[in-house]
Amino acid sequence: MTPVLLDCDPGHDDAVAMLYAARHLDLRAITTVYGNQTLEKVTRNALALCRLARLDAPVAAGAAKPLLGEGPKDVTIHGKTGIDGAELPEPDRAPLDIHAVELILRTARAHRGELVLAATGALTNVALALSTEPKLKDWLRAITIMGGSTGIGNSTEVAEFNIHVDPEAADMVLRAGVPTWVVGLDVTRRVGVTAEQIASLREGGRLARTMADLLDFFLDSLRRVHGLNTASLHDPCALVPFIDPGLIEYRHTSVRVELAGTLTRGMTVAELRRLGSTQLGHIRPSAAPNVHLAREPSPRLVPHILAAIREMDVRAT
Ligand code: BDR
Ligand code: CA
């Protein structure tokens, strides 16, 4: 089984990613980063979810703010706790007494050439780890990210939240030279659960019912704030290339982060032109391909993620 470390900010869809990773991959460690709420709250949420789902992966807290500036304020989508909508159990353990960067390095060193680093929050921890230990890029099999968009944004008109909160970190990670997969908002918004699908989760045990309550809250937020009619399962999408590559089609191309724009800071700029076609043969790519960029999700993906939640529910009962 593929060893994976999940760097996250739970977060409703991060919670789904934790379960999806635990069901299909060898979840070796969880690290947390500020974002959907403060570092303290998202770390607590990660530990509470571990207890609820009986996950024993070690958890370490990382960055409390981006490389530059102070980070997001008043993120409402995930509520005051960062994961509103259900009563989670009190955590039954504390985070490790080491920084997330240290846990990333230890885990990557122990699984050289094999570890997939999945990042579903701001890329601050990952950037710090890559700059702390230059050998990390050779130890990792891959980095896979939920972030960015080739269309509209959610933080600003053009910038997606995970990239927008720390564009400098995202830029460092996308330039690091590690084989990298990126799934953006333009794809993850097409991977959404309906109210009916959420209701059917309620027929399960405690974990499935809790996830249904959480997803109901998330759907309600997304409806109010962004006018969506499904709850986007953004974060589990990042794991797909290492679970079942048939579930999202990816294209090898370049993605760069806008750092300086007055209106576009935090936007991801992707090369999607039909280079070399007879019509556009004169266009040359502006940058070398640096990522596999998600283009098309399969209709089988949402049922596959929901099935993983149900299976984890059975395991936890
Ligand atoms: C991303 O932002 C967060 O709110 C979600 O957890 C996801 O990682 C979507 O833009
Ligand atoms: Ca997230």
mmCIF file of C-alpha atoms and ligand atoms in Angstrom:
data_model
loop_
_atom_site.group_PDB
_atom_site.id
_atom_site.type_symbol
_atom_site.label_atom_id
_atom_site.label_comp_id
_atom_site.label_asym_id
_atom_site.label_seq_id
_atom_site.Cartn_x
_atom_site.Cartn_y
_atom_site.Cartn_z
ATOM 1 C CA MET A 1 0.000 0.000 0.000
ATOM 2 C CA THR A 2 1.211 3.487 -0.833
ATOM 3 C CA PRO A 3 2.470 5.363 2.255
ATOM 4 C CA VAL A 4 0.960 8.827 2.491
ATOM 5 C CA LEU A 5 1.348 11.812 4.807
ATOM 6 C CA LEU A 6 -1.629 14.159 4.876
ATOM 7 C CA ASP A 7 -0.886 17.823 5.567
ATOM 8 C CA CYS A 8 -4.275 19.414 6.220
ATOM 9 C CA ASP A 9 -6.469 21.998 7.984
ATOM 10 C CA PRO A 10 -9.647 20.125 8.971
ATOM 11 C CA GLY A 11 -12.018 21.421 7.703
ATOM 12 C CA HIS A 12 -15.029 19.399 6.491
ATOM 13 C CA ASP A 13 -13.523 18.174 3.231
ATOM 14 C CA ASP A 14 -10.140 17.611 4.928
ATOM 15 C CA ALA A 15 -12.015 15.254 7.263
ATOM 16 C CA VAL A 16 -13.275 13.336 4.243
ATOM 17 C CA ALA A 17 -9.717 13.235 2.893
ATOM 18 C CA MET A 18 -8.503 11.714 6.181
ATOM 19 C CA LEU A 19 -11.034 8.886 5.872
ATOM 20 C CA TYR A 20 -10.400 8.355 2.143
ATOM 21 C CA ALA A 21 -6.636 8.155 2.771
ATOM 22 C CA ALA A 22 -7.067 5.781 5.702
ATOM 23 C CA ARG A 23 -9.338 3.504 3.650
ATOM 24 C CA HIS A 24 -7.194 3.186 0.534
ATOM 25 C CA LEU A 25 -3.642 4.171 1.448
ATOM 26 C CA ASP A 26 -1.164 3.567 4.236
ATOM 27 C CA LEU A 27 -1.784 6.769 6.228
ATOM 28 C CA ARG A 28 1.578 7.159 8.003
ATOM 29 C CA ALA A 29 1.138 10.624 9.527
ATOM 30 C CA ILE A 30 -1.044 13.719 9.679
ATOM 31 C CA THR A 31 0.337 17.249 9.935
ATOM 32 C CA THR A 32 -1.740 20.360 10.432
ATOM 33 C CA VAL A 33 -1.512 23.902 9.153
ATOM 34 C CA TYR A 34 -3.582 27.054 9.928
ATOM 35 C CA GLY A 35 -6.202 27.862 7.300
ATOM 36 C CA ASN A 36 -9.827 26.854 7.691
ATOM 37 C CA GLN A 37 -9.368 27.921 11.326
ATOM 38 C CA THR A 38 -6.475 28.631 13.681
ATOM 39 C CA LEU A 39 -3.710 26.051 13.975
ATOM 40 C CA GLU A 40 -4.917 25.159 17.454
ATOM 41 C CA LYS A 41 -8.471 24.461 16.283
ATOM 42 C CA VAL A 42 -7.592 22.475 13.151
ATOM 43 C CA THR A 43 -5.125 20.361 15.151
ATOM 44 C CA ARG A 44 -7.773 19.629 17.717
ATOM 45 C CA ASN A 45 -10.182 18.710 14.918
ATOM 46 C CA ALA A 46 -7.645 16.316 13.386
ATOM 47 C CA LEU A 47 -7.165 14.577 16.735
ATOM 48 C CA ALA A 48 -10.919 14.408 17.408
ATOM 49 C CA LEU A 49 -11.491 12.875 13.969
ATOM 50 C CA CYS A 50 -8.724 10.340 14.625
ATOM 51 C CA ARG A 51 -10.503 9.279 17.778
ATOM 52 C CA LEU A 52 -13.895 9.087 16.063
ATOM 53 C CA ALA A 53 -12.566 7.051 13.126
ATOM 54 C CA ARG A 54 -10.026 5.098 15.216
ATOM 55 C CA LEU A 55 -7.036 6.304 13.217
ATOM 56 C CA ASP A 56 -3.697 5.866 14.921
ATOM 57 C CA ALA A 57 -1.526 7.970 12.586
ATOM 58 C CA PRO A 58 0.706 10.363 14.550
ATOM 59 C CA VAL A 59 -0.401 14.012 14.381
ATOM 60 C CA ALA A 60 1.937 17.036 14.553
ATOM 61 C CA ALA A 61 1.015 20.699 14.368
ATOM 62 C CA GLY A 62 2.901 22.980 11.999
ATOM 63 C CA ALA A 63 2.735 26.570 10.853
ATOM 64 C CA ALA A 64 0.341 28.998 12.533
ATOM 65 C CA LYS A 65 0.670 31.598 9.769
ATOM 66 C CA PRO A 66 1.934 32.007 6.204
ATOM 67 C CA LEU A 67 5.555 32.712 5.216
ATOM 68 C CA LEU A 68 4.618 36.393 4.832
ATOM 69 C CA GLY A 69 1.876 38.236 6.666
ATOM 70 C CA GLU A 70 -0.643 37.076 9.193
ATOM 71 C CA GLY A 71 -2.952 34.738 7.304
ATOM 72 C CA PRO A 72 -6.681 34.472 6.826
ATOM 73 C CA LYS A 73 -9.191 36.082 9.173
ATOM 74 C CA ASP A 74 -12.874 35.246 9.573
ATOM 75 C CA VAL A 75 -13.060 32.121 7.426
ATOM 76 C CA THR A 76 -16.769 31.375 7.688
ATOM 77 C CA ILE A 77 -17.250 28.397 5.376
ATOM 78 C CA HIS A 78 -16.204 25.822 8.010
ATOM 79 C CA GLY A 79 -17.711 27.626 11.027
ATOM 80 C CA LYS A 80 -16.260 28.802 14.325
ATOM 81 C CA THR A 81 -14.604 25.508 15.223
ATOM 82 C CA GLY A 82 -13.310 24.920 11.690
ATOM 83 C CA ILE A 83 -15.583 21.873 11.512
ATOM 84 C CA ASP A 84 -19.031 22.987 12.688
ATOM 85 C CA GLY A 85 -22.125 20.841 12.302
ATOM 86 C CA ALA A 86 -21.466 17.890 14.611
ATOM 87 C CA GLU A 87 -20.282 17.223 18.132
ATOM 88 C CA LEU A 88 -16.891 15.533 17.776
ATOM 89 C CA PRO A 89 -15.442 13.502 20.663
ATOM 90 C CA GLU A 90 -12.779 15.090 22.872
ATOM 91 C CA PRO A 91 -9.357 14.123 21.501
ATOM 92 C CA ASP A 92 -7.857 11.228 23.467
ATOM 93 C CA ARG A 93 -4.264 12.176 22.694
ATOM 94 C CA ALA A 94 -2.132 15.267 22.265
ATOM 95 C CA PRO A 95 -0.241 16.150 19.085
ATOM 96 C CA LEU A 96 3.380 14.969 19.010
ATOM 97 C CA ASP A 97 5.859 17.227 20.687
ATOM 98 C CA ILE A 98 7.595 17.999 17.372
ATOM 99 C CA HIS A 99 6.847 20.471 14.579
ATOM 100 C CA ALA A 100 5.014 19.224 11.474
ATOM 101 C CA VAL A 101 8.162 19.904 9.421
ATOM 102 C CA GLU A 102 10.071 17.409 11.579
ATOM 103 C CA LEU A 103 7.335 14.775 11.174
ATOM 104 C CA ILE A 104 7.303 15.319 7.396
ATOM 105 C CA LEU A 105 11.079 14.856 7.259
ATOM 106 C CA ARG A 106 11.118 11.783 9.520
ATOM 107 C CA THR A 107 8.304 10.111 7.579
ATOM 108 C CA ALA A 108 9.854 10.882 4.191
ATOM 109 C CA ARG A 109 13.261 9.625 5.376
ATOM 110 C CA ALA A 110 11.685 6.393 6.626
ATOM 111 C CA HIS A 111 9.854 5.807 3.307
ATOM 112 C CA ARG A 112 12.438 7.105 0.855
ATOM 113 C CA GLY A 113 11.229 7.076 -2.741
ATOM 114 C CA GLU A 114 7.786 5.885 -1.656
ATOM 115 C CA LEU A 115 6.068 8.565 0.389
ATOM 116 C CA VAL A 116 3.295 10.618 -1.176
ATOM 117 C CA LEU A 117 2.888 13.984 0.529
ATOM 118 C CA ALA A 118 -0.726 15.077 0.148
ATOM 119 C CA ALA A 119 -1.419 18.725 0.963
ATOM 120 C CA THR A 120 -4.997 19.899 1.391
ATOM 121 C CA GLY A 121 -4.376 23.225 3.098
ATOM 122 C CA ALA A 122 -1.985 26.156 2.679
ATOM 123 C CA LEU A 123 1.425 24.981 1.482
ATOM 124 C CA THR A 124 3.385 26.614 4.309
ATOM 125 C CA ASN A 125 4.486 23.385 6.057
ATOM 126 C CA VAL A 126 5.485 21.761 2.774
ATOM 127 C CA ALA A 127 7.514 24.802 1.681
ATOM 128 C CA LEU A 128 9.215 24.980 5.087
ATOM 129 C CA ALA A 129 10.058 21.268 4.955
ATOM 130 C CA LEU A 130 11.523 21.551 1.437
ATOM 131 C CA SER A 131 13.670 24.516 2.436
ATOM 132 C CA THR A 132 14.781 22.969 5.750
ATOM 133 C CA GLU A 133 16.000 19.744 4.134
ATOM 134 C CA PRO A 134 17.038 20.027 0.464
ATOM 135 C CA LYS A 135 17.178 16.209 0.236
ATOM 136 C CA LEU A 136 13.429 15.985 0.873
ATOM 137 C CA LYS A 137 12.687 16.476 -2.799
ATOM 138 C CA ASP A 138 14.568 13.281 -3.613
ATOM 139 C CA TRP A 139 12.986 11.316 -0.771
ATOM 140 C CA LEU A 140 9.413 12.003 -1.884
ATOM 141 C CA ARG A 141 7.694 9.909 -4.529
ATOM 142 C CA ALA A 142 5.244 12.755 -5.143
ATOM 143 C CA ILE A 143 3.459 15.776 -3.798
ATOM 144 C CA THR A 144 -0.247 15.988 -4.486
ATOM 145 C CA ILE A 145 -2.124 19.184 -3.829
ATOM 146 C CA MET A 146 -5.681 20.489 -3.643
ATOM 147 C CA GLY A 147 -5.289 24.099 -4.648
ATOM 148 C CA GLY A 148 -5.644 26.707 -7.345
ATOM 149 C CA SER A 149 -8.116 27.011 -10.169
ATOM 150 C CA THR A 150 -8.098 27.376 -13.919
ATOM 151 C CA GLY A 151 -11.369 29.267 -13.673
ATOM 152 C CA ILE A 152 -12.948 31.359 -10.969
ATOM 153 C CA GLY A 153 -11.597 31.475 -7.429
ATOM 154 C CA ASN A 154 -13.254 31.285 -4.035
ATOM 155 C CA SER A 155 -10.960 33.602 -1.991
ATOM 156 C CA THR A 156 -10.955 36.250 -4.723
ATOM 157 C CA GLU A 157 -12.407 36.358 -8.224
ATOM 158 C CA VAL A 158 -9.424 34.387 -9.501
ATOM 159 C CA ALA A 159 -7.611 32.912 -6.479
ATOM 160 C CA GLU A 160 -8.410 29.696 -4.643
ATOM 161 C CA PHE A 161 -8.125 29.673 -0.839
ATOM 162 C CA ASN A 162 -5.216 27.222 -0.239
ATOM 163 C CA ILE A 163 -2.960 29.059 -2.692
ATOM 164 C CA HIS A 164 -4.209 32.552 -1.874
ATOM 165 C CA VAL A 165 -3.411 32.283 1.857
ATOM 166 C CA ASP A 166 0.276 31.581 1.174
ATOM 167 C CA PRO A 167 1.217 32.235 -2.468
ATOM 168 C CA GLU A 168 4.972 32.340 -1.689
ATOM 169 C CA ALA A 169 4.820 28.845 -0.185
ATOM 170 C CA ALA A 170 2.790 27.550 -3.143
ATOM 171 C CA ASP A 171 5.308 29.057 -5.555
ATOM 172 C CA MET A 172 8.214 27.341 -3.755
ATOM 173 C CA VAL A 173 6.449 23.976 -3.787
ATOM 174 C CA LEU A 174 5.492 24.138 -7.474
ATOM 175 C CA ARG A 175 9.088 24.995 -8.375
ATOM 176 C CA ALA A 176 10.689 22.346 -6.163
ATOM 177 C CA GLY A 177 11.149 19.742 -8.880
ATOM 178 C CA VAL A 178 9.219 16.986 -7.092
ATOM 179 C CA PRO A 179 6.737 15.057 -9.285
ATOM 180 C CA THR A 180 3.582 17.021 -8.448
ATOM 181 C CA TRP A 181 -0.156 16.535 -8.972
ATOM 182 C CA VAL A 182 -2.539 19.482 -8.606
ATOM 183 C CA VAL A 183 -6.312 19.416 -8.471
ATOM 184 C CA GLY A 184 -7.995 22.805 -8.517
ATOM 185 C CA LEU A 185 -11.360 24.261 -7.676
ATOM 186 C CA ASP A 186 -12.509 24.077 -11.312
ATOM 187 C CA VAL A 187 -12.445 20.272 -10.947
ATOM 188 C CA THR A 188 -13.281 19.795 -7.251
ATOM 189 C CA ARG A 189 -16.468 21.859 -7.522
ATOM 190 C CA ARG A 190 -17.638 19.167 -9.936
ATOM 191 C CA VAL A 191 -17.072 16.537 -7.234
ATOM 192 C CA GLY A 192 -19.940 17.441 -4.932
ATOM 193 C CA VAL A 193 -22.365 15.463 -2.776
ATOM 194 C CA THR A 194 -26.070 16.206 -2.947
ATOM 195 C CA ALA A 195 -28.416 16.548 0.030
ATOM 196 C CA GLU A 196 -29.875 13.116 -0.896
ATOM 197 C CA GLN A 197 -26.449 11.458 -0.891
ATOM 198 C CA ILE A 198 -25.730 13.033 2.500
ATOM 199 C CA ALA A 199 -29.077 11.766 3.825
ATOM 200 C CA SER A 200 -28.223 8.226 2.753
ATOM 201 C CA LEU A 201 -25.007 8.359 4.836
ATOM 202 C CA ARG A 202 -27.220 8.722 7.911
ATOM 203 C CA GLU A 203 -28.269 5.105 7.639
ATOM 204 C CA GLY A 204 -24.830 4.083 8.909
ATOM 205 C CA GLY A 205 -23.204 4.077 12.347
ATOM 206 C CA ARG A 206 -21.760 6.923 14.421
ATOM 207 C CA LEU A 207 -18.942 7.895 12.066
ATOM 208 C CA ALA A 208 -21.208 7.938 8.996
ATOM 209 C CA ARG A 209 -23.872 9.925 10.855
ATOM 210 C CA THR A 210 -21.302 12.447 12.070
ATOM 211 C CA MET A 211 -19.950 12.844 8.553
ATOM 212 C CA ALA A 212 -23.520 13.396 7.316
ATOM 213 C CA ASP A 213 -24.027 16.170 9.902
ATOM 214 C CA LEU A 214 -20.717 17.759 8.924
ATOM 215 C CA LEU A 215 -21.495 17.599 5.211
ATOM 216 C CA ASP A 216 -24.955 19.084 5.801
ATOM 217 C CA PHE A 217 -23.320 22.084 7.489
ATOM 218 C CA PHE A 218 -20.772 22.370 4.671
ATOM 219 C CA LEU A 219 -23.444 22.191 1.969
ATOM 220 C CA ASP A 220 -25.418 24.872 3.739
ATOM 221 C CA SER A 221 -22.352 27.167 3.947
ATOM 222 C CA LEU A 222 -21.444 26.622 0.308
ATOM 223 C CA ARG A 223 -25.029 27.305 -0.708
ATOM 224 C CA ARG A 224 -25.149 30.563 1.301
ATOM 225 C CA VAL A 225 -21.698 31.857 0.423
ATOM 226 C CA HIS A 226 -21.128 30.584 -3.115
ATOM 227 C CA GLY A 227 -24.604 29.582 -4.319
ATOM 228 C CA LEU A 228 -23.586 25.923 -4.845
ATOM 229 C CA ASN A 229 -26.081 23.075 -4.671
ATOM 230 C CA THR A 230 -23.656 20.291 -3.744
ATOM 231 C CA ALA A 231 -21.016 20.024 -1.009
ATOM 232 C CA SER A 232 -17.685 20.039 -2.847
ATOM 233 C CA LEU A 233 -15.366 17.215 -1.811
ATOM 234 C CA HIS A 234 -12.296 19.276 -2.678
ATOM 235 C CA ASP A 235 -9.637 17.645 -0.533
ATOM 236 C CA PRO A 236 -10.135 13.896 -1.110
ATOM 237 C CA CYS A 237 -9.618 14.628 -4.835
ATOM 238 C CA ALA A 238 -5.917 15.200 -4.141
ATOM 239 C CA LEU A 239 -5.540 11.528 -3.172
ATOM 240 C CA VAL A 240 -7.169 10.135 -6.296
ATOM 241 C CA PRO A 241 -4.038 9.729 -8.491
ATOM 242 C CA PHE A 242 -2.641 7.320 -5.890
ATOM 243 C CA ILE A 243 -5.906 5.477 -5.206
ATOM 244 C CA ASP A 244 -7.441 5.048 -8.666
ATOM 245 C CA PRO A 245 -5.967 7.207 -11.441
ATOM 246 C CA GLY A 246 -9.008 6.418 -13.612
ATOM 247 C CA LEU A 247 -11.157 8.620 -11.381
ATOM 248 C CA ILE A 248 -9.629 11.954 -12.478
ATOM 249 C CA GLU A 249 -7.946 12.661 -15.801
ATOM 250 C CA TYR A 250 -4.730 14.707 -15.423
ATOM 251 C CA ARG A 251 -2.611 16.571 -17.990
ATOM 252 C CA HIS A 252 1.132 17.258 -17.729
ATOM 253 C CA THR A 253 1.620 21.005 -18.078
ATOM 254 C CA SER A 254 2.867 24.125 -16.324
ATOM 255 C CA VAL A 255 1.195 25.882 -13.411
ATOM 256 C CA ARG A 256 2.676 29.021 -11.895
ATOM 257 C CA VAL A 257 1.562 31.215 -9.027
ATOM 258 C CA GLU A 258 0.904 34.931 -9.413
ATOM 259 C CA LEU A 259 2.809 36.685 -6.611
ATOM 260 C CA ALA A 260 2.823 40.297 -7.694
ATOM 261 C CA GLY A 261 -0.518 41.088 -9.330
ATOM 262 C CA THR A 262 -2.473 43.930 -7.822
ATOM 263 C CA LEU A 263 -5.738 42.112 -8.567
ATOM 264 C CA THR A 264 -4.513 38.586 -9.138
ATOM 265 C CA ARG A 265 -2.177 37.696 -6.241
ATOM 266 C CA GLY A 266 -2.553 34.010 -5.391
ATOM 267 C CA MET A 267 -4.004 33.084 -8.777
ATOM 268 C CA THR A 268 -2.648 29.977 -10.501
ATOM 269 C CA VAL A 269 -1.704 30.416 -14.139
ATOM 270 C CA ALA A 270 -1.957 27.158 -16.085
ATOM 271 C CA GLU A 271 -0.806 26.436 -19.629
ATOM 272 C CA LEU A 272 -3.882 24.955 -21.284
ATOM 273 C CA ARG A 273 -3.459 26.222 -24.801
ATOM 274 C CA ARG A 274 -3.442 23.632 -27.552
ATOM 275 C CA LEU A 275 0.255 24.012 -28.248
ATOM 276 C CA GLY A 276 1.581 22.606 -31.456
ATOM 277 C CA SER A 277 -1.872 22.215 -33.036
ATOM 278 C CA THR A 278 -2.090 23.297 -36.669
ATOM 279 C CA GLN A 279 -4.049 26.407 -35.689
ATOM 280 C CA LEU A 280 -1.867 27.509 -32.801
ATOM 281 C CA GLY A 281 1.430 25.999 -33.887
ATOM 282 C CA HIS A 282 3.180 29.352 -33.526
ATOM 283 C CA ILE A 283 2.502 29.489 -29.765
ATOM 284 C CA ARG A 284 5.368 28.332 -27.626
ATOM 285 C CA PRO A 285 4.839 27.238 -24.009
ATOM 286 C CA SER A 286 5.812 29.966 -21.548
ATOM 287 C CA ALA A 287 7.206 27.494 -19.026
ATOM 288 C CA ALA A 288 8.270 23.850 -18.845
ATOM 289 C CA PRO A 289 5.658 21.392 -17.528
ATOM 290 C CA ASN A 290 5.987 21.175 -13.746
ATOM 291 C CA VAL A 291 2.774 19.470 -12.658
ATOM 292 C CA HIS A 292 0.095 16.979 -13.562
ATOM 293 C CA LEU A 293 -3.020 19.146 -13.549
ATOM 294 C CA ALA A 294 -6.483 17.672 -13.012
ATOM 295 C CA ARG A 295 -8.873 18.255 -15.888
ATOM 296 C CA GLU A 296 -11.837 15.881 -15.750
ATOM 297 C CA PRO A 297 -13.405 14.009 -12.813
ATOM 298 C CA SER A 298 -15.243 10.736 -13.391
ATOM 299 C CA PRO A 299 -18.906 10.388 -12.353
ATOM 300 C CA ARG A 300 -17.712 7.334 -10.380
ATOM 301 C CA LEU A 301 -15.685 9.519 -8.007
ATOM 302 C CA VAL A 302 -18.347 10.767 -5.564
ATOM 303 C CA PRO A 303 -19.800 7.255 -5.038
ATOM 304 C CA HIS A 304 -16.252 5.958 -4.524
ATOM 305 C CA ILE A 305 -15.556 8.522 -1.789
ATOM 306 C CA LEU A 306 -18.928 7.892 -0.106
ATOM 307 C CA ALA A 307 -18.247 4.146 -0.149
ATOM 308 C CA ALA A 308 -14.926 4.789 1.638
ATOM 309 C CA ILE A 309 -16.737 6.765 4.365
ATOM 310 C CA ARG A 310 -19.175 3.850 4.827
ATOM 311 C CA GLU A 311 -16.333 1.334 4.969
ATOM 312 C CA MET A 312 -14.466 3.406 7.548
ATOM 313 C CA ASP A 313 -17.714 3.634 9.525
ATOM 314 C CA VAL A 314 -17.971 -0.156 9.624
ATOM 315 C CA ARG A 315 -14.317 -0.415 10.701
ATOM 316 C CA ALA A 316 -14.864 2.114 13.506
ATOM 317 C CA THR A 317 -17.962 0.390 14.902
HETATM 318 C C1 BDR B 1 -9.981 24.448 -0.058
HETATM 319 O O1 BDR B 1 -10.171 25.468 0.926
HETATM 320 C C2 BDR B 1 -10.591 24.910 2.136
HETATM 321 O O2 BDR B 1 -11.646 25.653 2.673
HETATM 322 C C3 BDR B 1 -10.996 23.481 1.842
HETATM 323 O O3 BDR B 1 -10.722 22.639 2.953
HETATM 324 C C4 BDR B 1 -10.169 23.119 0.644
HETATM 325 O O4 BDR B 1 -8.911 22.611 1.023
HETATM 326 C C5 BDR B 1 -10.938 24.706 -1.200
HETATM 327 O O5 BDR B 1 -10.673 25.934 -1.789
HETATM 328 CA CA CA B 2 -8.448 21.949 3.304
#
